[in-house]
PDB file of C-alpha atoms in Angstrom:
ATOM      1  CA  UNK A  11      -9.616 -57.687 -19.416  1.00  0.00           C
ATOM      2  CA  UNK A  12     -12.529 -55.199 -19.510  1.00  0.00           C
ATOM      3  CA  UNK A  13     -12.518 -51.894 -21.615  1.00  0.00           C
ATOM      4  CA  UNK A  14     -12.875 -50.372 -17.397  1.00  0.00           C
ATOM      5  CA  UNK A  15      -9.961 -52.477 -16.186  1.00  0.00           C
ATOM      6  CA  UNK A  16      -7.184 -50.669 -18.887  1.00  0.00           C
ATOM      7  CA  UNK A  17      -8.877 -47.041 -18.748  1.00  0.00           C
ATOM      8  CA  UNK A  18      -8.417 -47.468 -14.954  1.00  0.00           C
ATOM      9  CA  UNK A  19      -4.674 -48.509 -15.474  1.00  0.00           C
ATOM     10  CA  UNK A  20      -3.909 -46.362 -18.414  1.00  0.00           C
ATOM     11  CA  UNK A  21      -4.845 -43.318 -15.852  1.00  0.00           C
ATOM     12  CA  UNK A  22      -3.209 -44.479 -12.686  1.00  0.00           C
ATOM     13  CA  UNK A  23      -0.028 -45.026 -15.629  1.00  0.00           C
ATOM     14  CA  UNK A  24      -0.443 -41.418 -16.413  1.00  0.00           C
ATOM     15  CA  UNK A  25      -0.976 -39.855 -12.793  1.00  0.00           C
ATOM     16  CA  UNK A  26       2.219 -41.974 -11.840  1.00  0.00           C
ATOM     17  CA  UNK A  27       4.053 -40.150 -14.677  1.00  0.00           C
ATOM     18  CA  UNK A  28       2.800 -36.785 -14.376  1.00  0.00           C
ATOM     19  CA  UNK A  29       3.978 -37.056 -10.761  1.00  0.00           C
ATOM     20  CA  UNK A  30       7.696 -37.988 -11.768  1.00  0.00           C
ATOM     21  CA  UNK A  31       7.665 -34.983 -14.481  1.00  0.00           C
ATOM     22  CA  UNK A  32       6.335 -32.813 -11.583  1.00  0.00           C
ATOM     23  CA  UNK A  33       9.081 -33.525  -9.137  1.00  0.00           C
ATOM     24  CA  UNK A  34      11.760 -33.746 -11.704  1.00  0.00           C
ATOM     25  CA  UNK A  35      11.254 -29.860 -12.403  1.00  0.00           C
ATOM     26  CA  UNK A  36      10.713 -29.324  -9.034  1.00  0.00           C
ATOM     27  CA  UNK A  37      14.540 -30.683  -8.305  1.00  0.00           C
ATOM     28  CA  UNK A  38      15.947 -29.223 -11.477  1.00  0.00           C
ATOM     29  CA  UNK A  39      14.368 -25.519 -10.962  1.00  0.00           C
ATOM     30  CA  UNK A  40      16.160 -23.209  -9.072  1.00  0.00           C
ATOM     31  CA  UNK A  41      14.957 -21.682  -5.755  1.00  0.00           C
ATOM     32  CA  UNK A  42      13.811 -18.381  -6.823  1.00  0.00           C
ATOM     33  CA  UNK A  43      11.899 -19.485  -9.666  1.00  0.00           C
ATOM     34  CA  UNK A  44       9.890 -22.324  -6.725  1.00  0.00           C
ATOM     35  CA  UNK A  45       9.057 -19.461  -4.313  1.00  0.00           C
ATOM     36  CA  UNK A  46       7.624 -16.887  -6.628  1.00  0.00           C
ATOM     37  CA  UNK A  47       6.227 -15.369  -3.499  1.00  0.00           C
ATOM     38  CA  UNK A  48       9.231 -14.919  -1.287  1.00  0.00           C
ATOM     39  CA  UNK A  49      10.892 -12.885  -4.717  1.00  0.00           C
ATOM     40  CA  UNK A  50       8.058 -11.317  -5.653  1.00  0.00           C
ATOM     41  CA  UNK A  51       7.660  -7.237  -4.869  1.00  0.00           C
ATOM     42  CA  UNK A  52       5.376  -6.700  -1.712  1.00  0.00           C
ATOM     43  CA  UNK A  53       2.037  -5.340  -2.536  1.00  0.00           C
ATOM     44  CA  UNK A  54       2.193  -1.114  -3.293  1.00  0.00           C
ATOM     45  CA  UNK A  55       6.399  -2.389  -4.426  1.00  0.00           C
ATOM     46  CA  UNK A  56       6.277   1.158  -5.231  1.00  0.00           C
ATOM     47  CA  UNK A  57       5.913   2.823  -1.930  1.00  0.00           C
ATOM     48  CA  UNK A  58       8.678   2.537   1.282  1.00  0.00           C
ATOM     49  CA  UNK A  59       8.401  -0.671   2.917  1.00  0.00           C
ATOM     50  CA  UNK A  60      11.103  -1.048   6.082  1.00  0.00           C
ATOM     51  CA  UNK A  61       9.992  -2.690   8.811  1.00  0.00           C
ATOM     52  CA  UNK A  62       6.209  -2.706   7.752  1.00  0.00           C
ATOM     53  CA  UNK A  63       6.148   1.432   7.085  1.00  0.00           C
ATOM     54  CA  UNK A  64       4.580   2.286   3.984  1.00  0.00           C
ATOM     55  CA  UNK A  65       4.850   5.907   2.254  1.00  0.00           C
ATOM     56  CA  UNK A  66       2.128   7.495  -0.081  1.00  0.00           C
ATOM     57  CA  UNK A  67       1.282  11.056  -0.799  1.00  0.00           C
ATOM     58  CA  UNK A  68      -2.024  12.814  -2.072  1.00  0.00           C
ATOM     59  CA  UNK A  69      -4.007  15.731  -2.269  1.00  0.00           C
ATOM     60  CA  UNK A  70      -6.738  17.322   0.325  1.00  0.00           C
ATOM     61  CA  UNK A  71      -8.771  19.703   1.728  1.00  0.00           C
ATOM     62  CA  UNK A  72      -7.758  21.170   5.239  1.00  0.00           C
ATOM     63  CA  UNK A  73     -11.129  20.784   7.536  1.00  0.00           C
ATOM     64  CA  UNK A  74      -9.826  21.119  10.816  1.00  0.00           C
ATOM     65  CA  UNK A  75      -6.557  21.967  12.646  1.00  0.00           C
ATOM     66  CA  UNK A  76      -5.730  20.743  15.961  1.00  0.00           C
ATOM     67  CA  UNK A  77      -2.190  22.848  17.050  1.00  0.00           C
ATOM     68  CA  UNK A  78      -2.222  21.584  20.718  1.00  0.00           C
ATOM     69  CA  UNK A  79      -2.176  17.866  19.516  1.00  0.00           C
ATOM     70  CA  UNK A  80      -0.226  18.127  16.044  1.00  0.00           C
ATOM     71  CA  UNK A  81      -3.496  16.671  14.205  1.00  0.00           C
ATOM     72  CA  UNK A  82      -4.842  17.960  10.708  1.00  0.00           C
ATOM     73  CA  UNK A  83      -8.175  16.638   9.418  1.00  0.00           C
ATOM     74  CA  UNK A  84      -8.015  16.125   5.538  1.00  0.00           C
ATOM     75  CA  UNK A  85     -11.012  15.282   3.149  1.00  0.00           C
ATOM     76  CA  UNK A  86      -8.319  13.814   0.905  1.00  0.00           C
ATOM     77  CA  UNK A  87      -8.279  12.142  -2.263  1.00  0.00           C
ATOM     78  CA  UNK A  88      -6.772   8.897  -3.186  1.00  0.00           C
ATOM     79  CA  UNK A  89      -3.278   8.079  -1.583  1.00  0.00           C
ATOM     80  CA  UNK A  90      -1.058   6.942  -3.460  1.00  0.00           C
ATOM     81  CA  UNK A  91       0.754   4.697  -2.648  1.00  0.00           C
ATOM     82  CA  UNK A  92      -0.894   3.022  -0.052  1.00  0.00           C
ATOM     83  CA  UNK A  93      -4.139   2.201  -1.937  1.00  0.00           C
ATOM     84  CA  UNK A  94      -6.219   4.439   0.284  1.00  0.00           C
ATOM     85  CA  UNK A  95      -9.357   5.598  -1.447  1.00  0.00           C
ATOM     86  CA  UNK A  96     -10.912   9.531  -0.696  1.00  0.00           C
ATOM     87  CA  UNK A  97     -11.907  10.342   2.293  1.00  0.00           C
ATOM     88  CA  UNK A  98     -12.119  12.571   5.277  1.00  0.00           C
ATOM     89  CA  UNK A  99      -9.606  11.268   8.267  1.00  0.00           C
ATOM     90  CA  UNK A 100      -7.624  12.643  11.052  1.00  0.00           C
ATOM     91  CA  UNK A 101      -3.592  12.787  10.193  1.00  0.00           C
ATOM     92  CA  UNK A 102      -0.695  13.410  12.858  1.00  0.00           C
ATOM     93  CA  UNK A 103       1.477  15.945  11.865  1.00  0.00           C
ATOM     94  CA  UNK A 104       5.811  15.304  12.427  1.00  0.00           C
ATOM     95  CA  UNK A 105       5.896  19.060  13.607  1.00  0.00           C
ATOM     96  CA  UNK A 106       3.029  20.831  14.727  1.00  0.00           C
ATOM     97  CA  UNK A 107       4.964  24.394  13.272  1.00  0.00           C
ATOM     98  CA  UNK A 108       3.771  22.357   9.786  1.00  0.00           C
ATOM     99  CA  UNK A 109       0.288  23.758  10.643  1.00  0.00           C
ATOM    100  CA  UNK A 110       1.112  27.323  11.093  1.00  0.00           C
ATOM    101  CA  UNK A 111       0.627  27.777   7.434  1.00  0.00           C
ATOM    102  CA  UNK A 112      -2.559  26.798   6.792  1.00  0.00           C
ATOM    103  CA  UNK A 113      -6.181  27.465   7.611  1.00  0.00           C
ATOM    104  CA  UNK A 114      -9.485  25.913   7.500  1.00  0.00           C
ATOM    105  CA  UNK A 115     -10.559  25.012   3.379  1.00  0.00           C
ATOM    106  CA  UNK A 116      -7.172  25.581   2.240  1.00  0.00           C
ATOM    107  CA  UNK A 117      -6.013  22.914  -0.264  1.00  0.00           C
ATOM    108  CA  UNK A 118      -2.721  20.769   0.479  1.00  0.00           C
ATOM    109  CA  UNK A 119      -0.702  18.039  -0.756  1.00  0.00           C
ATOM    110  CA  UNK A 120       1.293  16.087   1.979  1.00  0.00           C
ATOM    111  CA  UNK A 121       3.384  13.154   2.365  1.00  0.00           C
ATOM    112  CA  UNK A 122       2.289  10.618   4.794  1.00  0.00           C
ATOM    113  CA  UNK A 123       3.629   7.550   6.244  1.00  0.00           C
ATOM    114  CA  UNK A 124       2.224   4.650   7.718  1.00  0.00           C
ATOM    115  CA  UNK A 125       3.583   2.218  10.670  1.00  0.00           C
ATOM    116  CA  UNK A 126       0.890  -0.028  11.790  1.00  0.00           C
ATOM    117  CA  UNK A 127      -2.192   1.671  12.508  1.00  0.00           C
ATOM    118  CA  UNK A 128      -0.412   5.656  12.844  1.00  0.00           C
ATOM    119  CA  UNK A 129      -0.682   7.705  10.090  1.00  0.00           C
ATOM    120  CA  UNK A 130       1.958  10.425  10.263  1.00  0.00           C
ATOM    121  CA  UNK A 131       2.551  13.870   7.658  1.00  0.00           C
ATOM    122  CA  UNK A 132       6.270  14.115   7.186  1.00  0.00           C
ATOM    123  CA  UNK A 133       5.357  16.968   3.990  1.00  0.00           C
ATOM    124  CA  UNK A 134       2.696  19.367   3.564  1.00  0.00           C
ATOM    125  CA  UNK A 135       2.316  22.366   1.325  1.00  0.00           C
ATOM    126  CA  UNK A 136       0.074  24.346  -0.544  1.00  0.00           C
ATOM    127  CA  UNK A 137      -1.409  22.650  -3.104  1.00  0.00           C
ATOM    128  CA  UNK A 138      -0.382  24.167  -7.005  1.00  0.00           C
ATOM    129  CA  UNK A 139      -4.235  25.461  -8.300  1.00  0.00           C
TER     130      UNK A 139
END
């Protein structure tokens, strides 16, 4: 027998008993620790996540106020939360009385959720200086 012929066995040897080793912990693990994945926290674990609504709150500057349809543009910071970097976007507002407070450059902090694309202010206030 050539030196090719027992390397050749000596590895298909070894694949067959890596194999067995790698369904024997398979069958002797339990569930949880197969599935990492399905027992793992969701991505952001530390925001609100029911029925795909996340929850993250930040800090901003008020550029725009739209009353009539319950909107408040915010160059914002980062959200946290909800691993949204700064930026300037348009937010709905849960009560458009929320706006009565504020005016054009003031600074805010807010709560905001998110359900699928709609980003909604549940909070706002004044921001602390």
């Amino acid at each position: 027998m050539n030196t090719s012929t027992r390397a050749g066995g000596q590895a298909a040897t070894l694949s067959a008993a890596l194999l067995a080793a790698a369904a024997l912990l398979c069958i002797s693990l339990p569930a949880a620790a197969q599935t990492p994945a399905a027992s793992a926290p969701a991505h952001g674990a530390h925001s609100t996540h029911a029925a795909g609504m996340m929850e993250g709150q930040g800090e901003g500057e008020v550029r725009k106020i739209d009353r009539a349809g319950k909107k408040l543009t915010l160059k914002h910071g980062e959200i946290s939360g909800m691993d949204m970097p700064p930026m300037t976007m348009v937010f709905a507002v849960k009560e458009a009385a929320m706006l009565d407070r504020f005016k054009v450059s003031d600074r805010v902090r807010f709560k905001v959720q998110q359900s699928g694309s709609t980003l909604l202010i549940t909070e706002l206030d004044a921001a602390r200086p």
